[in-house]
Coordinates of C-alpha atoms and ligand atoms in Angstrom, one line a residue:
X1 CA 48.8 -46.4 -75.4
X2 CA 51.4 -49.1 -73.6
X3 CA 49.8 -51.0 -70.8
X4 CA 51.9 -52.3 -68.5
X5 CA 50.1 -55.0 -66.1
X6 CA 51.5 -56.2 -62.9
X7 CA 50.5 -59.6 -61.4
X8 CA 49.7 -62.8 -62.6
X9 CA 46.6 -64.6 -60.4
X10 CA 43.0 -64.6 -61.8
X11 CA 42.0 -61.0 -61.0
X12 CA 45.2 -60.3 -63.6
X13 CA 43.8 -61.9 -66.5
X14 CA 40.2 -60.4 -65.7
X15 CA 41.6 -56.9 -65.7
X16 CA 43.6 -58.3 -68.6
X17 CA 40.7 -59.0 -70.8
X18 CA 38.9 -55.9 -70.1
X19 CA 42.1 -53.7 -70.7
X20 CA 43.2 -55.1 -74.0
X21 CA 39.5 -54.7 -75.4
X22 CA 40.0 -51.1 -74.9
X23 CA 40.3 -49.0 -77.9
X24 CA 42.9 -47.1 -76.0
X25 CA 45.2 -49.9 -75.7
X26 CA 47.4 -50.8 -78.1
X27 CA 49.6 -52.9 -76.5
X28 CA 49.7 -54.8 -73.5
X29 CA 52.2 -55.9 -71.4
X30 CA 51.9 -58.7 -68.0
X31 CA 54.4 -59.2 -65.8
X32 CA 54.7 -61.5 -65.1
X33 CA 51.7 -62.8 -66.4
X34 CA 50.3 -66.7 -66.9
X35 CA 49.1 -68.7 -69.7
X36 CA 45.5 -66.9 -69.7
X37 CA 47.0 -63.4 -69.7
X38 CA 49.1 -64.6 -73.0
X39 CA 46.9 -64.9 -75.4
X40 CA 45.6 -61.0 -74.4
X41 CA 49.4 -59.6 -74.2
X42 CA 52.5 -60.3 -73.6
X43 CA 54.3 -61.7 -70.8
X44 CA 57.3 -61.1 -69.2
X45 CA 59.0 -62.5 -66.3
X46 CA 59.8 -59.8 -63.9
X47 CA 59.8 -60.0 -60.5
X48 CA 56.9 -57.6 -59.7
X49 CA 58.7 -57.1 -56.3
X50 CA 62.1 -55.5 -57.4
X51 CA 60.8 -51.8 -58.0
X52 CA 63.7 -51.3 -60.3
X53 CA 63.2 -54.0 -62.4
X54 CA 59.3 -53.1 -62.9
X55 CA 60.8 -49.2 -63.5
X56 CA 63.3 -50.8 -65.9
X57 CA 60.5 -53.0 -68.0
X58 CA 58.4 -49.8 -68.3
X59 CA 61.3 -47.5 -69.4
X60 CA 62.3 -50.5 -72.4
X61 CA 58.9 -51.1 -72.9
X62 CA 57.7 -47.2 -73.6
X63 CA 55.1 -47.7 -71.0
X64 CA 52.4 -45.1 -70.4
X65 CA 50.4 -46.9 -67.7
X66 CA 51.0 -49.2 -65.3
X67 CA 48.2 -51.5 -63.7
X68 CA 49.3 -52.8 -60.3
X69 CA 47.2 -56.3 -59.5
X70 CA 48.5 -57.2 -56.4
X71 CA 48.7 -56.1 -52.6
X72 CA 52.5 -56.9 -52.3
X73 CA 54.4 -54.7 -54.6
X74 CA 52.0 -51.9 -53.3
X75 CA 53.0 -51.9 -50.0
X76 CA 56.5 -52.4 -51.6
X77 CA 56.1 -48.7 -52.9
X78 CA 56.0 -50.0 -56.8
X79 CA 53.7 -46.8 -57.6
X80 CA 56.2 -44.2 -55.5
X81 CA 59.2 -45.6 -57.4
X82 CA 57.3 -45.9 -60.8
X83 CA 56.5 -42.3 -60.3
X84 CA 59.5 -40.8 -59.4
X85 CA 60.7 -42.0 -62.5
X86 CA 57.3 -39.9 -64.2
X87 CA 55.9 -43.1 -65.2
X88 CA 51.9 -42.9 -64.6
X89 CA 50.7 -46.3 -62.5
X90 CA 47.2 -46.7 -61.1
X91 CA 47.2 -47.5 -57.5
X92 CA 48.3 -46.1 -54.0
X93 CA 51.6 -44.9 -53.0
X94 CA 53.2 -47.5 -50.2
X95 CA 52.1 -45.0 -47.5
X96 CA 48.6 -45.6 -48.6
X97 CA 48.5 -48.8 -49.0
X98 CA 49.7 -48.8 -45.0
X99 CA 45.5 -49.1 -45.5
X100 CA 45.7 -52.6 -46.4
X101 CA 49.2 -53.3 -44.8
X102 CA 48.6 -52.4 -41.5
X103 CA 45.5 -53.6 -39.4
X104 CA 46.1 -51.2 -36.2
X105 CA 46.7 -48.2 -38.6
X106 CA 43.4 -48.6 -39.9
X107 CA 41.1 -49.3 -36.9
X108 CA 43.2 -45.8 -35.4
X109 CA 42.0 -44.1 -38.9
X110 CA 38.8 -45.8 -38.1
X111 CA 38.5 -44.6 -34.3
X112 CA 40.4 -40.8 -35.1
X113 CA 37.6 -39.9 -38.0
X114 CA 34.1 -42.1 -36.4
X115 CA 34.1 -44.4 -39.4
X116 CA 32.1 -47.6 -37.9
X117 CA 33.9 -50.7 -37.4
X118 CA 34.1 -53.4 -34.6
X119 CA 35.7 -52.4 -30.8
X120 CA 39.3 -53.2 -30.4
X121 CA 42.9 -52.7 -28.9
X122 CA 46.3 -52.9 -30.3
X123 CA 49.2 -55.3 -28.6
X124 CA 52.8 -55.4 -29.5
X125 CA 53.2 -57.4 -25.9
X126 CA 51.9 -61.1 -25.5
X127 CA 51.1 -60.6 -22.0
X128 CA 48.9 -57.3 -22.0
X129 CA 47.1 -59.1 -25.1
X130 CA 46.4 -61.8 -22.8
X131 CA 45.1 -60.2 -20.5
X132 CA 42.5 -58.0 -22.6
X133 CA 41.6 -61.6 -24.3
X134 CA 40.7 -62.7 -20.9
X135 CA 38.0 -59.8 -20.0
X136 CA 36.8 -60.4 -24.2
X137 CA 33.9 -61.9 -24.5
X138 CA 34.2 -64.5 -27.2
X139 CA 34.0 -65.3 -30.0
X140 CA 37.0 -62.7 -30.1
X141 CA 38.7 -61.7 -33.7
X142 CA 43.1 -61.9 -33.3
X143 CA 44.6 -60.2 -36.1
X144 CA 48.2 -59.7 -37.0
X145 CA 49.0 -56.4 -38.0
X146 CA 50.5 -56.9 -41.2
X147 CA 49.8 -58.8 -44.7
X148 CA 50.5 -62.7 -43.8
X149 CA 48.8 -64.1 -47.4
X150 CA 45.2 -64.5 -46.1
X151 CA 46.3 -65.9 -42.8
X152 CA 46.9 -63.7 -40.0
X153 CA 43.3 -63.3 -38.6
X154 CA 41.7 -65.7 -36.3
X155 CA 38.1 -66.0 -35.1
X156 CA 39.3 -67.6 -31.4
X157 CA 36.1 -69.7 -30.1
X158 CA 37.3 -69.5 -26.3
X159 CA 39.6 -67.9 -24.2
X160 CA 41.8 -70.7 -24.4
X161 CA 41.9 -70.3 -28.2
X162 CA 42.9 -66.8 -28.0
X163 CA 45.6 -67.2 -25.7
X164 CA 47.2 -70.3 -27.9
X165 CA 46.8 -67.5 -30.9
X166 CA 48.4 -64.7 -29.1
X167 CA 51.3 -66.7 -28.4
X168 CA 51.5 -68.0 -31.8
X169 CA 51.6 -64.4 -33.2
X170 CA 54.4 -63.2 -30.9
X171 CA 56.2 -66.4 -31.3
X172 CA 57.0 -65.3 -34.7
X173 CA 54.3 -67.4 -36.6
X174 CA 53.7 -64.6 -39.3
X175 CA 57.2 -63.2 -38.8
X176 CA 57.4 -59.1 -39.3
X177 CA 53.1 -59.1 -40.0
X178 CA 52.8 -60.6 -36.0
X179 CA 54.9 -58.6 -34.1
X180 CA 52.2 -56.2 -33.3
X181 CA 48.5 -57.4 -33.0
X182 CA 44.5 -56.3 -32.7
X183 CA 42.1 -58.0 -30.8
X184 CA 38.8 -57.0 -32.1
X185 CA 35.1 -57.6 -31.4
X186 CA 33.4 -60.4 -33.6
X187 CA 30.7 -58.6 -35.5
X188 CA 27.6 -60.8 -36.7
X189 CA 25.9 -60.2 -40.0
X190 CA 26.3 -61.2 -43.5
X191 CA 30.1 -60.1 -45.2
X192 CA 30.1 -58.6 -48.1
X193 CA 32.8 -56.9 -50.1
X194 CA 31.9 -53.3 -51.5
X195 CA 34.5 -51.7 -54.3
X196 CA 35.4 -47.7 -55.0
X197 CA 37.8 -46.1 -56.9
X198 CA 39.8 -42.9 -55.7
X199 CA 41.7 -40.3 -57.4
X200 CA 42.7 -39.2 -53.7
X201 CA 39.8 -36.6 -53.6
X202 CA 36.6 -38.5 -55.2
X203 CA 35.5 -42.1 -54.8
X204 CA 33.4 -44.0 -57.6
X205 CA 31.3 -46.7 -56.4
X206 CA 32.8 -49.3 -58.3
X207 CA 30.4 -52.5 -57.3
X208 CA 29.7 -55.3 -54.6
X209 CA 30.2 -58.8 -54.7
X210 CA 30.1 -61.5 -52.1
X211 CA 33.1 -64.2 -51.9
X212 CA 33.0 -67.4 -50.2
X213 CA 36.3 -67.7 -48.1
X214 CA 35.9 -71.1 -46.9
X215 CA 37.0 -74.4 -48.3
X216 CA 34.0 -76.3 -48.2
X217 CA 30.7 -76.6 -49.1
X218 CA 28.3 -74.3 -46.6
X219 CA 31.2 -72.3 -45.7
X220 CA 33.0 -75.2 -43.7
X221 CA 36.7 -76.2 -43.1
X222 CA 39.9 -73.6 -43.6
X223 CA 39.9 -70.6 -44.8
X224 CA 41.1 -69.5 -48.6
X225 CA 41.7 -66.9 -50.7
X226 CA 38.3 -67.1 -52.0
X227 CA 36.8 -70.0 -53.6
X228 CA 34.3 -68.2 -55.6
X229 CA 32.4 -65.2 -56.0
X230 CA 29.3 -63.1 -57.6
X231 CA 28.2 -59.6 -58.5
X232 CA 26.3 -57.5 -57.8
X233 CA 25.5 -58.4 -54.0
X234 CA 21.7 -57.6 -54.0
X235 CA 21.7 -57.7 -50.5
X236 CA 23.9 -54.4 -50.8
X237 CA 20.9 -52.1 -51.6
X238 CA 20.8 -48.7 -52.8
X239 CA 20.2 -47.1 -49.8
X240 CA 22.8 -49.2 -48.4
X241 CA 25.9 -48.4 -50.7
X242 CA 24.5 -44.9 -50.1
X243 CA 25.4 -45.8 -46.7
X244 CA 28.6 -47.1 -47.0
X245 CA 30.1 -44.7 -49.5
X246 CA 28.9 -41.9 -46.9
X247 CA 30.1 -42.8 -43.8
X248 CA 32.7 -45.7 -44.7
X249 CA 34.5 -44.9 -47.8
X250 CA 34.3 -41.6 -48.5
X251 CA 35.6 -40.3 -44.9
X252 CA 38.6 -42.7 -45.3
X253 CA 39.6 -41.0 -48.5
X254 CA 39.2 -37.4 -46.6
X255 CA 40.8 -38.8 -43.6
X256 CA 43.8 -40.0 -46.2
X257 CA 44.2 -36.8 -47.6
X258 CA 44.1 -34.8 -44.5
X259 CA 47.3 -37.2 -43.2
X260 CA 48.8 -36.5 -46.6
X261 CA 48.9 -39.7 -47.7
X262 CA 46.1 -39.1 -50.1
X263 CA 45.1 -42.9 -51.1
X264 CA 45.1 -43.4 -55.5
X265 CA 43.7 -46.6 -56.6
X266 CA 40.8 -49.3 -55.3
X267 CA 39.5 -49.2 -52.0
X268 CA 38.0 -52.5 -51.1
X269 CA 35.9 -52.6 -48.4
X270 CA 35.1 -55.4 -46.6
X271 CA 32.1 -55.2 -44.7
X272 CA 29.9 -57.0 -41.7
X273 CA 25.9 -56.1 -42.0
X274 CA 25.4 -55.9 -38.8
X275 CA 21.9 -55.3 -36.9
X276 CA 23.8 -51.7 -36.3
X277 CA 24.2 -51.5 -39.6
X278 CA 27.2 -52.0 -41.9
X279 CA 30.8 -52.4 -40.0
X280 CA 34.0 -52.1 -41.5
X281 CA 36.4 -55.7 -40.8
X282 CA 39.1 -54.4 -43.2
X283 CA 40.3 -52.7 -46.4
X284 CA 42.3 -54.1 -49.0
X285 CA 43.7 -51.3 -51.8
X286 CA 43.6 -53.4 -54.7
X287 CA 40.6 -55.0 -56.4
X288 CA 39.8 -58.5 -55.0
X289 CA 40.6 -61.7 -56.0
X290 CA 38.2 -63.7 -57.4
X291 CA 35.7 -60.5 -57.4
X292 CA 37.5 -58.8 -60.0
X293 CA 36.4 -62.1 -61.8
X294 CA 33.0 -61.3 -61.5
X295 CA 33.1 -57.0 -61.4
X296 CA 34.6 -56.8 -65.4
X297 CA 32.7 -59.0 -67.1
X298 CA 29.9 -56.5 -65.8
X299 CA 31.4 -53.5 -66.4
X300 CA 30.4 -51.9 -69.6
X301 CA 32.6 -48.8 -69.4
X302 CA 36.0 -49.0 -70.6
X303 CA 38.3 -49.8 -68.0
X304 CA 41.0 -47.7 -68.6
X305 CA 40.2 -43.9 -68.9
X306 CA 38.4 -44.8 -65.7
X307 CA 41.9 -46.0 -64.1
X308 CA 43.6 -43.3 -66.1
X309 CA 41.4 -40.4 -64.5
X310 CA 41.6 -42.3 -60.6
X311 CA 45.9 -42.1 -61.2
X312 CA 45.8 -38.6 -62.3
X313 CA 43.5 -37.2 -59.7
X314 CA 40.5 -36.7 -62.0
X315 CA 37.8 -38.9 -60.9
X316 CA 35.0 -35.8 -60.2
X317 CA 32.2 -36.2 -63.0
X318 CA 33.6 -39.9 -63.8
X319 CA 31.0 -42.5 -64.6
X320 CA 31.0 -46.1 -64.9
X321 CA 28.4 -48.8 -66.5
X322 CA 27.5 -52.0 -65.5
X323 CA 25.0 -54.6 -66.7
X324 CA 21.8 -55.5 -64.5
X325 CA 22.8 -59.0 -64.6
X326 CA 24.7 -61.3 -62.4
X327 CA 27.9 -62.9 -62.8
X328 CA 28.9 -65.7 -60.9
X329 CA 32.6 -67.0 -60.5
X330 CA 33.7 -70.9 -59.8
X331 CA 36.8 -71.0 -58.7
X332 CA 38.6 -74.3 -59.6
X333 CA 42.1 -75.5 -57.5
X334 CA 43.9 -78.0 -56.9
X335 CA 42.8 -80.8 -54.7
X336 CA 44.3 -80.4 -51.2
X337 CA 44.2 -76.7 -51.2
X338 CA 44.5 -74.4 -49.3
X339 CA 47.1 -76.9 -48.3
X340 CA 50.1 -78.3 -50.6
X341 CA 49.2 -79.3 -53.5
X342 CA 50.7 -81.1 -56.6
X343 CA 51.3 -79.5 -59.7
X344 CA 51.6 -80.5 -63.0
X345 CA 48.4 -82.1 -64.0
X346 CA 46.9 -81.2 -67.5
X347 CA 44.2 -79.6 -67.8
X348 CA 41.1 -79.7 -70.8
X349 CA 38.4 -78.7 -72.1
X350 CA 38.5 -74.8 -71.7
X351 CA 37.5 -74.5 -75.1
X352 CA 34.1 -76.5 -74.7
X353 CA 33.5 -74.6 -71.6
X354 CA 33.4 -70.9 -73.3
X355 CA 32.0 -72.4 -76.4
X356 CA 29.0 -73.3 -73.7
X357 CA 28.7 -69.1 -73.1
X358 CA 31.4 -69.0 -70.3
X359 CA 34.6 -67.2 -69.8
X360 CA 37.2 -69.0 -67.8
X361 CA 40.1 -66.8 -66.0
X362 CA 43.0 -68.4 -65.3
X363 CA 45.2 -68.1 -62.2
X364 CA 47.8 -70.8 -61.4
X365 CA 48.1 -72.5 -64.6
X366 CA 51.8 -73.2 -66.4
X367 CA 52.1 -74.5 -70.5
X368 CA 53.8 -77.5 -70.7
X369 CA 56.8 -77.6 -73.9
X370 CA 53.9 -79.9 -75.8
X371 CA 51.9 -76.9 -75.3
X372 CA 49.4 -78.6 -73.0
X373 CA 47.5 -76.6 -70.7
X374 CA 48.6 -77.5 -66.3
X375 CA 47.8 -76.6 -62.8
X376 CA 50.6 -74.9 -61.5
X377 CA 49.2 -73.2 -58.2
X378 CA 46.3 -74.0 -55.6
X379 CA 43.5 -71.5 -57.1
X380 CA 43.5 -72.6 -61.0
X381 CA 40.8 -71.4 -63.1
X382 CA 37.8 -68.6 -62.0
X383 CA 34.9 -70.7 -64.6
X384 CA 32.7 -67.0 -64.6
X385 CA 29.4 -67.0 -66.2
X386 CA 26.9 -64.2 -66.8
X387 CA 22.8 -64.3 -66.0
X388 CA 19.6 -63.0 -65.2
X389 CA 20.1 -63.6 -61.6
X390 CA 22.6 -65.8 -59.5
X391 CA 20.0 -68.6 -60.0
X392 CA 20.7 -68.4 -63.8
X393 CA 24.5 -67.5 -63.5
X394 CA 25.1 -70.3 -60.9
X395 CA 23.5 -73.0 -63.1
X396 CA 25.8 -71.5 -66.5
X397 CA 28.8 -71.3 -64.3
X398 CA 28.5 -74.9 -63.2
X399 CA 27.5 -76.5 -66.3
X400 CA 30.8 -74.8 -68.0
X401 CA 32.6 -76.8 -65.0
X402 CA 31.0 -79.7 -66.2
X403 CA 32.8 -79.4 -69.5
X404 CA 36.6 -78.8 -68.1
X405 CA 38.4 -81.9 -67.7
X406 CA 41.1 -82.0 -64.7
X407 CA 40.4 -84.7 -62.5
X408 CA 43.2 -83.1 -59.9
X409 CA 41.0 -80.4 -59.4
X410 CA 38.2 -80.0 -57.2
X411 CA 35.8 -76.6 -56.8
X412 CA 32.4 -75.6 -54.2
X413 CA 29.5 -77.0 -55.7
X414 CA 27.1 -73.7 -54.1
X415 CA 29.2 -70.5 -54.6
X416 CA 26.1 -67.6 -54.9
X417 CA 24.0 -70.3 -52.4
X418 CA 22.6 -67.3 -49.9
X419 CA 21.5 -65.4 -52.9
X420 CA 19.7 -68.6 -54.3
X421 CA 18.0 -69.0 -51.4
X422 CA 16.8 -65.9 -51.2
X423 CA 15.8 -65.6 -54.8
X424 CA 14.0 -68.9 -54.1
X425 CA 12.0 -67.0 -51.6
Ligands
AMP1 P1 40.9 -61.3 -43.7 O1 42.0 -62.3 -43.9 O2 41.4 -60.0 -43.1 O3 40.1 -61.1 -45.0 O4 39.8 -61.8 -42.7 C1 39.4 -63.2 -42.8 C2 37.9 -63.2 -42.5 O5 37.7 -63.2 -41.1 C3 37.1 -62.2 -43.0 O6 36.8 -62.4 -44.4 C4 35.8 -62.3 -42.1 O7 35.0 -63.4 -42.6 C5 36.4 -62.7 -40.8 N1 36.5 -61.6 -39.9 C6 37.5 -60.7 -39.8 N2 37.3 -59.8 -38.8 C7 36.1 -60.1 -38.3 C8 35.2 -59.5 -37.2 N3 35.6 -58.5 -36.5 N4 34.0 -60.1 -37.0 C9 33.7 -61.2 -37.7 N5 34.4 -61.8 -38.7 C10 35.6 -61.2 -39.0
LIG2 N1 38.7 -62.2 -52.2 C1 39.5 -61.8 -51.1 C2 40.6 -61.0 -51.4 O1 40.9 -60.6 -52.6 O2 41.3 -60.6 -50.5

């Protein structure tokens, strides 16, 4: 079979690696790719948001699947055009992603079908928003509606906050993704991020993990696209996925298809374990990024029939295998991020660092003519490392970071550090 994979961060060249060890696949295609993904496939630079061009690679290429990575090109309708041209893809049509894409339209899904999630209202006027803020009690959660890269939520400390928020959102600050807004209840707990596949019928479980979204150390400073992550999330029990797949995930998918917008593809959940139990704060419909990092490398299934059977409504009976142990990813950027950042810096010692057990994913890195490996984005390399527990996968992960040399880059020093402490006891 001809793979066709769109994207080209870290969580790309994770589902790279597990897609091109499939016996099913016999060649791979990344658009457009990076450096990582090249040595698995091969790249080629198409711009994943022009839906003709992607439907134009896949026709010259003799594609019979098509991966979608990313949340953009979803929402841009990439698997509706890729289809209509009978092309197979594995993801949801644009008017399911509206899942991810649209905040209000999935708190109204959440409210019309009684799947648990925080309190809130909807705005598209700064004024009315104001006042609800003003009768919130606070912390209070503002949210532009639409996908603004990570950056249109805010947890507003006081009133006054809020306010200075709401008129940053209708001022245009997130363009389109701001026009209309939520205001939601903060929900205390621990967040973790549970994953399921669906065919538009049936949902697989398809694993936990817990991210660390902030810069710093403890969970301080600005928030990121994820600065590290590990699998599974133990804190996630049994009884508790149990839980979420019954009155979360699985009502969302029958609540898709009875709109008829059925939603193909990965339902990410992220989740608030809260004293009422577990909230909903949001869904993404692609796999996250870096917990795709740390989901394949515990995944013993192949990958694809398992895609395969999600895009072509198939998923009932469907199984997938993981390993009991842990993996834990280190996600190394470039120093000033999630600010600017400078590019260009080599980078060494990948080599030494799987040669010490690891596997290192790599996100924004370039190839300079001389063929030397460079940073070439803020999130760099995902340094990912199996083990008995996160203790043991923590202490592998950082010791392959010990062996990469790229003194422009910086990383957490305690990704996995609430599962340590609780497996300290
Ligand atoms: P997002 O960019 O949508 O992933 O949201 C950023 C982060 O804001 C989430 O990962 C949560 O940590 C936090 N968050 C969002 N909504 C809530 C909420 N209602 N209560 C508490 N934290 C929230
Ligand atoms: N790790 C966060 C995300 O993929 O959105």
């Amino acid at each position: 079979m001809r793979i066709l994979l769109l994207g080209s961060g870290g969580r790309e060249h994770a589902l790279a690696w597990k897609i091109a060890a499939s016996p099913l696949c016999d060649a791979l295609i990344c658009a457009p790719g990076n450096p990582g993904m090249a040595a698995l496939g091969r790249c080629v630079p198409v711009d994943v948001m022009d839906n003709d061009a992607v439907v134009a690679l896949a026709r010259a290429e003799r594609i019979d699947f098509v991966v979608v990575g990313p949340d953009n090109p979803l929402a841009n309708g990439v698997v509706d055009a890729l289809e209509e041209a009978g092309i197979a893809a594995f993801g949801p049509s644009k008017a399911a992603a509206q899942l991810e894409a649209s905040k209000g339209f999935t708190k109204d899904l959440c409210a019309e079908y009684g799947i648990p999630t925080g309190r809130y209202r909807r705005f598209t006027d700064a004024a009315a928003a104001k006042a609800y803020a003003a009768t919130h009690p606070v912390p209070v959660v503002i949210k532009a509606d639409g996908l603004a890269l990570g950056k249109g939520v805010v947890i507003a400390p006081t009133e006054r906050d809020a306010v200075a928020e709401i008129d940053l959102m209708f001022g245009g600050a997130f363009g389109e993704a701001g026009r209309s807004i939520v205001i939601e209840e903060f929900l205390h707990g621990e967040e973790v991020s549970v994953f399921a596949l669906s065919d538009g019928k049936e949902a697989l479980f398809f694993g936990t993990a817990q991210d660390h979204k902030r810069v710093g150390d403890g969970d301080e400073g600005p928030n990121t696209g994820g600065m590290g992550a590990y699998s599974p999330a133990a804190i996630v029990t049994p009884a508790l996925i149990d839980d979420i797949m019954a009155r979360i995930v699985r009502p969302t998918v029958a609540a898709m298809a009875a709109r008829g917008t059925p939603f193909k593809g990965v339902l990410y959940a992220g989740l608030i374990l809260t004293a009422e139990g577990p909230k909903l704060i949001e869904y993404n419909a692609r796999f996250g990024d870096p917990e795709t990092q740390v989901l394949m490398p515990r995944l013993t299934s192949d990958l694809v029939p398992i895609l395969m059977a999600a895009a072509e409504g198939r998923l009932a009976g469907v199984t997938a295998g993981w390993r009991d142990e842990t993996a834990l990813t280190v996600v190394m950027a470039a120093k000033g991020y999630p600010g600017a950042v400078e590019k260009g810096s080599p980078i060494e010692g990948l080599e030494a660092a799987e040669a010490a057990g690891a596997i290192v994913f790599q996100a924004g890195t370039g190839r300079r003519a001389d063929g030397v490996l460079t940073a070439a984005g803020g999130r760099v390399l995902n340094v990912t490392a199996l083990g008995a527990n996160v203790t043991e996968a923590q202490a592998r992960a950082y010791d392959a970071v010990g062996r990469i040399d790229w003194p422009e880059g910086f990383c957490r020093r305690d990704i996995g550090w609430r599962a340590v402490e609780r497996e300290r006891g």
